[in-house]
Short mmCIF file of C-alpha atoms in Angstrom, two decimals:
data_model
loop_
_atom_site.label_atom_id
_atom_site.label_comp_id
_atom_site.label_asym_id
_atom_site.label_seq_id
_atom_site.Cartn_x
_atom_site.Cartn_y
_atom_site.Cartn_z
CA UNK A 1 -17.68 7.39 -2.11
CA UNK A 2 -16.36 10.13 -3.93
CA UNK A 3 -17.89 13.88 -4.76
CA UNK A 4 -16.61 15.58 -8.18
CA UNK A 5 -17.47 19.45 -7.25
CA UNK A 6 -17.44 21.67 -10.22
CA UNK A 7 -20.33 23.97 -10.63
CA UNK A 8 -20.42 24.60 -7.35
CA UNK A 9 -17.06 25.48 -4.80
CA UNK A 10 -15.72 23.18 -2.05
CA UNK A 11 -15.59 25.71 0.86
CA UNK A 12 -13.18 24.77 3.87
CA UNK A 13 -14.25 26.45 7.27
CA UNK A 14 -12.00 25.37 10.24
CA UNK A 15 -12.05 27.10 13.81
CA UNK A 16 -8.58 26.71 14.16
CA UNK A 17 -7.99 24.13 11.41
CA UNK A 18 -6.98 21.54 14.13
CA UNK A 19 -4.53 18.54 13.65
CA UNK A 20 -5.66 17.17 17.02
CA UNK A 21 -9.64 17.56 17.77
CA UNK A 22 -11.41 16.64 14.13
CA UNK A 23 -14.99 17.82 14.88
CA UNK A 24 -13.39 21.71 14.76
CA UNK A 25 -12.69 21.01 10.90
CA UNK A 26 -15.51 21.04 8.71
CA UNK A 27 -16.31 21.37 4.46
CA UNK A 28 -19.15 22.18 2.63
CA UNK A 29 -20.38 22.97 -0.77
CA UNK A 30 -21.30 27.19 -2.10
CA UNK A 31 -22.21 28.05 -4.59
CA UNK A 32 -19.93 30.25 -6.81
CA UNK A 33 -21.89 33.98 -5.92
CA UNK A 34 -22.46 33.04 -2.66
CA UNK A 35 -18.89 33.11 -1.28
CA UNK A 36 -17.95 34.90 1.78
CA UNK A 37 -16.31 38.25 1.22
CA UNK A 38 -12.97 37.06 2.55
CA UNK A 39 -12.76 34.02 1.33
CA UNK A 40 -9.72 32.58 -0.29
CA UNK A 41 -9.92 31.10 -3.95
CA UNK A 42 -7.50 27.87 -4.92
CA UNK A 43 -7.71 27.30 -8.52
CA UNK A 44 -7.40 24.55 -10.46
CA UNK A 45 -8.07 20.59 -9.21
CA UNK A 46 -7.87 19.59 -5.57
CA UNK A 47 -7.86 16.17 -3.71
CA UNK A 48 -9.27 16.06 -0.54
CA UNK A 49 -9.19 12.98 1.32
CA UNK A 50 -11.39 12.24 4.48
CA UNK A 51 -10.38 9.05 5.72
CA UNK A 52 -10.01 7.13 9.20
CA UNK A 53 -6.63 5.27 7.65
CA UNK A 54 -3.27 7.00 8.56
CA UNK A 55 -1.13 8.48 5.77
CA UNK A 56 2.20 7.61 7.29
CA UNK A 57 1.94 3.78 7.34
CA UNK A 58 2.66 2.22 3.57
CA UNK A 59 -0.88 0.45 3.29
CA UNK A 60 -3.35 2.33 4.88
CA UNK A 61 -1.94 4.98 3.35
CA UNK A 62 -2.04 3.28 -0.50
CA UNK A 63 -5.69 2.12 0.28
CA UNK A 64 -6.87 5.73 0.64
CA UNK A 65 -4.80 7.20 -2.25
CA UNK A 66 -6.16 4.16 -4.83
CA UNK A 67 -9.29 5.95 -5.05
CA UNK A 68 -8.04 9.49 -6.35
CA UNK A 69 -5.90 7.27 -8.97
CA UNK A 70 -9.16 5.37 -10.21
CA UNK A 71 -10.60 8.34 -10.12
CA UNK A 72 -7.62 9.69 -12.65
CA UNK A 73 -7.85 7.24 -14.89
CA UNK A 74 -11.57 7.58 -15.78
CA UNK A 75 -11.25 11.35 -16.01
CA UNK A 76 -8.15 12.17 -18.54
CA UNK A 77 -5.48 11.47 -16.27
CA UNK A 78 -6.34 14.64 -14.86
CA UNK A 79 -3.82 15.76 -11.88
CA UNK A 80 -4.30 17.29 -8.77
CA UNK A 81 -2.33 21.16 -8.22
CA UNK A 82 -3.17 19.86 -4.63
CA UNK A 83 -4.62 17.69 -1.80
CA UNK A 84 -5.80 18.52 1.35
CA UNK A 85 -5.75 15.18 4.12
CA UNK A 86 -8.07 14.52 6.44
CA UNK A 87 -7.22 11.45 9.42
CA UNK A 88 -10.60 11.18 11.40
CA UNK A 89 -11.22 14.60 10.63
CA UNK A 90 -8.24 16.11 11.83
CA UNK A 91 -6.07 17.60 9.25
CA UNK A 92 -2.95 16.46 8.26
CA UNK A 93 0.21 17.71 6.14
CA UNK A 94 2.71 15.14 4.75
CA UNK A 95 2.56 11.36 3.83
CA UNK A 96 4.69 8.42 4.43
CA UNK A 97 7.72 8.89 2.29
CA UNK A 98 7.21 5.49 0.08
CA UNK A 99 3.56 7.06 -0.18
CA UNK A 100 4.90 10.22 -1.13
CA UNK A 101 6.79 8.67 -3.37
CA UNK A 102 4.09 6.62 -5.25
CA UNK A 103 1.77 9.53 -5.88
CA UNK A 104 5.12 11.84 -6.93
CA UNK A 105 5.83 8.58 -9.73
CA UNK A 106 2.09 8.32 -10.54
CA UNK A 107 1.26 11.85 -11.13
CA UNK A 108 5.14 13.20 -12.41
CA UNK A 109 4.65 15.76 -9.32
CA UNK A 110 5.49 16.10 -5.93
CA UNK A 111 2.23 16.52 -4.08
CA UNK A 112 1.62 19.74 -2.50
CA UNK A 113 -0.15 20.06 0.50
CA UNK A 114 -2.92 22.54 1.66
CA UNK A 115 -2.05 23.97 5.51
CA UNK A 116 -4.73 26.75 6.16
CA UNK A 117 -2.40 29.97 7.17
CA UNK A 118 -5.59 32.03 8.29
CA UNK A 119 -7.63 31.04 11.12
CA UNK A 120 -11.01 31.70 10.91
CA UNK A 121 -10.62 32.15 7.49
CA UNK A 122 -12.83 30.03 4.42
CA UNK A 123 -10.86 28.49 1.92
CA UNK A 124 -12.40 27.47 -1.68
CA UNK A 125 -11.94 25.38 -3.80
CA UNK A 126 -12.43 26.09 -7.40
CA UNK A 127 -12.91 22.34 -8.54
CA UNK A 128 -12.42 19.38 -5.87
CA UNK A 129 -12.74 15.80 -6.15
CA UNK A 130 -13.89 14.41 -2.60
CA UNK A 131 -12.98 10.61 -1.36
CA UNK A 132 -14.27 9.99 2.07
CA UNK A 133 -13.46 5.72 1.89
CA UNK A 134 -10.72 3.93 0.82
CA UNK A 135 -10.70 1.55 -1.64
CA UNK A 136 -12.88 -1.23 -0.09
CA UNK A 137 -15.78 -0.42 -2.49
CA UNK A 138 -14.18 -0.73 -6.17
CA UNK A 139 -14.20 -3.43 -7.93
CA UNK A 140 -11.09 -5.85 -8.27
CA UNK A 141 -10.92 -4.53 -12.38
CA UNK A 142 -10.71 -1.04 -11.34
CA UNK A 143 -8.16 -1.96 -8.55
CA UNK A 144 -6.08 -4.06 -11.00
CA UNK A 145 -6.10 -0.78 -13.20
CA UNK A 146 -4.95 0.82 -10.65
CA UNK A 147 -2.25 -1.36 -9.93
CA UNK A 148 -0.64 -1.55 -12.96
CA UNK A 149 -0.75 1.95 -13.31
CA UNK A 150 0.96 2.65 -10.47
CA UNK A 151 3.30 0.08 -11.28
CA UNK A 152 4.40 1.00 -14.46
CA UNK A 153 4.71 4.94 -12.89
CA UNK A 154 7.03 3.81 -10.67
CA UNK A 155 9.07 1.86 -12.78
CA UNK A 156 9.29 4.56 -15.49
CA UNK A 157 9.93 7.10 -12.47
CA UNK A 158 12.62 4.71 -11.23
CA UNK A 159 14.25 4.39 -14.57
CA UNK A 160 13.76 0.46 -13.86
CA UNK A 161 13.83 -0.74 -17.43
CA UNK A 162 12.63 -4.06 -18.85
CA UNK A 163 15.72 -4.42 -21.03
CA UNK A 164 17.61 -5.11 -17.97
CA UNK A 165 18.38 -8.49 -17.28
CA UNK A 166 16.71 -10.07 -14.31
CA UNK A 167 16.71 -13.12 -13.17
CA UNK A 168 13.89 -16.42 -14.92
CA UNK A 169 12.55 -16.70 -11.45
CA UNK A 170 13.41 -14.40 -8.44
CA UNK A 171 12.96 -15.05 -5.09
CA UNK A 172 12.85 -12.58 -2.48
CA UNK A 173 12.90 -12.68 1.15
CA UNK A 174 11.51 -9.05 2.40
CA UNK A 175 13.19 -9.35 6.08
CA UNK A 176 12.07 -7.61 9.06
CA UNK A 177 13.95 -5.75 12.18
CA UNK A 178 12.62 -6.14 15.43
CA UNK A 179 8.66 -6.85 15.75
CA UNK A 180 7.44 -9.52 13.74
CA UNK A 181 10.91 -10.67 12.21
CA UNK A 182 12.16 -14.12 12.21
CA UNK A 183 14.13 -15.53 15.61
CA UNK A 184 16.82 -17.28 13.36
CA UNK A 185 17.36 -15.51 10.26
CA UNK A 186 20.23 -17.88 8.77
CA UNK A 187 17.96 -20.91 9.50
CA UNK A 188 14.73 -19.02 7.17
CA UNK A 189 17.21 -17.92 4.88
CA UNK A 190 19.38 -21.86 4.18
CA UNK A 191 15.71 -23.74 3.62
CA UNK A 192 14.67 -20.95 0.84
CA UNK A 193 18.12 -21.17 -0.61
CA UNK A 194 18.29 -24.50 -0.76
CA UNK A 195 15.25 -24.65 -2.82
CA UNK A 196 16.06 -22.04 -4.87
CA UNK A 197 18.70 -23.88 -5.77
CA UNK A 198 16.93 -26.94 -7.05
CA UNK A 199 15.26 -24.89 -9.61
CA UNK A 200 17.24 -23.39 -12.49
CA UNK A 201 17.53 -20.34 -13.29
CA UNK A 202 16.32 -19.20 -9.53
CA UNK A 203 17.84 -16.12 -7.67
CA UNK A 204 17.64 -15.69 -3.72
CA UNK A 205 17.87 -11.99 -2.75
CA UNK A 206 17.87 -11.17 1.19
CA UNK A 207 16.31 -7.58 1.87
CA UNK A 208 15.80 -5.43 4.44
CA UNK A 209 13.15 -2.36 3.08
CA UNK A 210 14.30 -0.46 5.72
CA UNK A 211 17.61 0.02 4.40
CA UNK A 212 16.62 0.03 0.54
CA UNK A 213 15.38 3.67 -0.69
CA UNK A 214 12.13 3.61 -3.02
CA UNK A 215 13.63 3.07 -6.28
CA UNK A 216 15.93 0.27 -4.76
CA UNK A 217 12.53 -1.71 -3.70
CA UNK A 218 11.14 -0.70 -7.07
CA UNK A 219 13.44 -2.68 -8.65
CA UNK A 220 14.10 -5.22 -6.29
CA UNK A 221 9.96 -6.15 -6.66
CA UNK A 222 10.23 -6.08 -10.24
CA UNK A 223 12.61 -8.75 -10.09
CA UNK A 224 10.69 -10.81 -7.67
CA UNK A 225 8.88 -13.47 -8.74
CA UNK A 226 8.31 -15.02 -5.39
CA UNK A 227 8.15 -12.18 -1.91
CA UNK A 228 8.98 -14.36 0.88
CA UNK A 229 8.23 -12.16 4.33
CA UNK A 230 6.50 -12.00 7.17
CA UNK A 231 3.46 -9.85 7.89
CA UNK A 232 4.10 -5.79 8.20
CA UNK A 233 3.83 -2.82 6.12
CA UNK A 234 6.97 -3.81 3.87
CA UNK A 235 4.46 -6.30 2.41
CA UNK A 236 2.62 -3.20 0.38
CA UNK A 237 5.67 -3.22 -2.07
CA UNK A 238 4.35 -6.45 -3.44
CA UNK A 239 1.84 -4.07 -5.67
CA UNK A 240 5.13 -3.14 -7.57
CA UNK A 241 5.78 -7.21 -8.88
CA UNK A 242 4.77 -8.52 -12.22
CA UNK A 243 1.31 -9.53 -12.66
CA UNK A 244 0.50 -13.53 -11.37
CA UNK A 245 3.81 -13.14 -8.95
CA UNK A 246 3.67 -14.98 -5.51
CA UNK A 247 3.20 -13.94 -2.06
CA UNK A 248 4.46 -15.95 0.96
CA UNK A 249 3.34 -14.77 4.48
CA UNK A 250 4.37 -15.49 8.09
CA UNK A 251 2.61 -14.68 11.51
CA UNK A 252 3.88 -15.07 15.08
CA UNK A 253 2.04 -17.38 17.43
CA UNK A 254 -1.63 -15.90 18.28
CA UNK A 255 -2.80 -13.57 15.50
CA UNK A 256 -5.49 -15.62 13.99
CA UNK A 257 -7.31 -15.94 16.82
CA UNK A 258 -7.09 -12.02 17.88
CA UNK A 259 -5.90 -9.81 15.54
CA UNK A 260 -9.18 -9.68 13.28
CA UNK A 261 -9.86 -9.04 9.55
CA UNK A 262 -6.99 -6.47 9.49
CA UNK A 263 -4.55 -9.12 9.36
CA UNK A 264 -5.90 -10.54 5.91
CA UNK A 265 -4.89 -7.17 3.80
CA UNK A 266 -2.17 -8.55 2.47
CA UNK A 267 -4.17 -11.36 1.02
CA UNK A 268 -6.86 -9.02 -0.49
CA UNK A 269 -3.88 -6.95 -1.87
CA UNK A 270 -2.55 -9.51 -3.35
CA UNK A 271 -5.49 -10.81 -5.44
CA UNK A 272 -6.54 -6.92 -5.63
CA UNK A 273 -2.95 -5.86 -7.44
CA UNK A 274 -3.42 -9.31 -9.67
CA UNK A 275 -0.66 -11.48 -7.41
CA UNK A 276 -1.52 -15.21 -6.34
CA UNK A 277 -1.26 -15.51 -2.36
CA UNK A 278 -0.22 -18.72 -1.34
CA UNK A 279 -1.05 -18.63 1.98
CA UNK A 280 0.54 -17.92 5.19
CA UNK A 281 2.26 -20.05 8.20
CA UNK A 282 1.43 -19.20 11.63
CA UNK A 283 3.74 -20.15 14.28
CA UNK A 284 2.54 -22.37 17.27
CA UNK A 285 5.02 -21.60 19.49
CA UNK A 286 5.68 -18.35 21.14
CA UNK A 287 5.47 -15.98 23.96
CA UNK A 288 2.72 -17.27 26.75
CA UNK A 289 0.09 -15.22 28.14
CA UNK A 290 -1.14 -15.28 31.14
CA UNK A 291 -4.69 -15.27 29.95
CA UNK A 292 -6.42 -18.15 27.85
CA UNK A 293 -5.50 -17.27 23.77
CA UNK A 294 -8.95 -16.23 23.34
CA UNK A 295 -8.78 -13.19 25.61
CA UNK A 296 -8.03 -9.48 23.70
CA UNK A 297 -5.63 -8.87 26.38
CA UNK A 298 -3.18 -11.28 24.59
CA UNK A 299 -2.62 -9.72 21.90
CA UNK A 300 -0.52 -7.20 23.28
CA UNK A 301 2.04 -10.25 24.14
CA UNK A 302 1.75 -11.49 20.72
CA UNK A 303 1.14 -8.24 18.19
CA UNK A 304 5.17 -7.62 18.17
CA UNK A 305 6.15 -11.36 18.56
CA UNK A 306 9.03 -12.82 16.26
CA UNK A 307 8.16 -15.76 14.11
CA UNK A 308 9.81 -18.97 15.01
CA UNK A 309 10.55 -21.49 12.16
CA UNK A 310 9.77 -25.39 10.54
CA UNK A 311 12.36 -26.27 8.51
CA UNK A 312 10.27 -29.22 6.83
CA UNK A 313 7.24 -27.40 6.15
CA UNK A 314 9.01 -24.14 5.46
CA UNK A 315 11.07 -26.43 2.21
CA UNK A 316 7.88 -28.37 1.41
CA UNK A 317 5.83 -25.45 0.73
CA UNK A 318 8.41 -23.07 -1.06
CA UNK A 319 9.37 -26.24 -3.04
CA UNK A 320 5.51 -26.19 -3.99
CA UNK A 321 5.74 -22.47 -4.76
CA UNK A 322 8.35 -22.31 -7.02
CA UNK A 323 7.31 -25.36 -9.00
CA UNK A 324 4.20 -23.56 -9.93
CA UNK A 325 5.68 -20.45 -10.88
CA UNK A 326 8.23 -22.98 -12.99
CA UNK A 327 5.41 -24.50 -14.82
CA UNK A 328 4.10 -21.05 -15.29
CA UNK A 329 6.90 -19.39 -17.40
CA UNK A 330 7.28 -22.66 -18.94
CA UNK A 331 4.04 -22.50 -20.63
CA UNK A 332 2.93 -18.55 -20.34
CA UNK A 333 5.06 -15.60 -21.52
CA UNK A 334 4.96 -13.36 -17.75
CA UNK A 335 2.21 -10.57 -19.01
CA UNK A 336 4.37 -7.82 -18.85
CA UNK A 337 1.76 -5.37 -19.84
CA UNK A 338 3.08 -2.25 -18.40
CA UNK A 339 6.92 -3.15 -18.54
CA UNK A 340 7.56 -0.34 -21.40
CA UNK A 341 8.72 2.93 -19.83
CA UNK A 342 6.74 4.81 -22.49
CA UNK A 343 3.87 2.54 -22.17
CA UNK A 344 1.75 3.64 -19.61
CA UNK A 345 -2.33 4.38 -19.28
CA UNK A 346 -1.61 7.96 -18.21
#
């Protein structure tokens, strides 16, 4: 749901404009000659975002900014001179940086945001466009729009050009340290390169995001034709691959039964950014609980698990992957729609 406030100010009152206790913080609309006597006057378009998702981890935080971007793209490409964050009502300040990074590439700005100096004090807003859900109610067109806007921003902003070679088909595989990574990283690693190398023309890259700054993963994704990792926030850089490029995801021992829907947002981004998921493997081995596997309180054994490996089905399937992707720049050009640095919506 969004709010477009024009005729009308956005006034912020706050008793204390709290980052801890939400239900201090509260907005509402004034009209222009009925503002208080002291308040404050911010000119000029604002983004205010009231969401429960947090700002600092990659996809929750993407999922509340797609909105604004829509948003952008149906108005002008209008930019925001500022944003004001909301997390359950409490106020917030900064972003993630890969977040902060996107919305710097997509709107050629850093964002700036609002902190409330004055207690006590209202704050208006001259023009404000209001988002209080993420991006669970647009359609997957407007999403894909999205997508390949922010995309081709972050290419152009990364100076990663399409006239640079890169390999027919890339595969990636987007490691993890710690939680969720593989036990035996040189056993993942050998099946995937051996299938690589039964295709031609195939590339295996072995990342780490953590260790890659934003443009490195910008360009890393845009030559990947294949993301090979398991599940974790380093999975939101798939939104910066080609168009019809595949997603391969892994899960310890445990999650389908407890983790809930949340654990399926890789799948919806996939299909949401215009990406083919092509399923996930789920290891049945792992850490035991001392409770039976349907009981909540085993999911704190298995949430941080690492992912075990099966060397058959592991080759069978990426075999099956890369095949299809084969067959697919065989007989379709890759729709490189938003490759050209100079070719982007906004």
């Amino acid at each position: 749901m969004s709010d477009l406030v024009q005729d009308r100010y956005l006034e912020q009152r706050t008793h204390g404009f709290d980052k801890h206790d939400g239900s201090w913080n509260y907005y509402a609309l004034a009209w222009p000659q009925a503002l208080p006597v002291n308040a404050s006057l911010q000119e000029g378009l604002t983004f205010v975002s009231y969401n429960h998702y947090d700002y600092g981890n990659m996809w929750h935080g993407l999922s509340a900014m797609v909105p604004f971007v829509a948003w952008s793209l149906r108005n002008q490409c209008e930019k925001p001179h500022r944003w004001v964050l909301y997390h359950w009502g409490e106020l917030r300040f900064n972003m993630g940086t890969w977040l902060k990074e996107i919305i710097t590439a997509t709107y050629d700005q850093e964002p700036e945001f609002v902190r409330f100096g004055y207690e006590n004090t209202p704050v208006c807003f001259e023009k404000a466009v209001v988002m209080r859900h993420n991006e669970g109610g647009m359609s997957r067109e407007r999403r894909i729009e999205v997508f390949d806007l922010i995309r081709c921003k972050a290419r152009s902003y990364c100076n990663s050009s399409s006239k640079t070679s890169k390999p027919r088909i890339g595969m990636t595989l987007l490691m993890r340290t710690g939680p969720r990574s593989f036990k035996n990283i040189s056993a993942v690693t050998n099946v995937f390169k051996k299938e690589c190398k039964r295709v031609e023309g195939c590339e295996l890259k072995i990342a780490y995001s953590n260790n890659l700054t934003f443009c490195e993963q910008v360009e890393l994704m845009r030559n990947t034709d294949v993301l090979v990792s398991p599940h974790g926030a380093q999975l939101t850089n798939l939104v910066l691959m080609d168009r019809n490029s595949s997603v391969m995801e892994f899960y310890p021992k445990g999650w389908l039964k407890l983790a809930g829907v949340g654990q399926f947002v890789y799948q919806w981004g996939a299909n949401w950014s215009g990406m083919k998921h092509e399923g996930a493997w789920r290891d049945p081995f792992g850490e035991t609980c001392q409770f039976p596997d349907t009981d909540r309180r085993c999911m704190s054994v298995y949430k941080n698990a690492k992912i075990g490996y099966n060397e058959t089905y592991f080759g069978d399937w990426a075999r099956s992957v890369l095949e299809r992707v084969k067959k697919m720049k065989d007989v379709v050009e890759r729709n490189h729609g938003y490759e050209s640095l100079d070719g982007c919506t906004c």
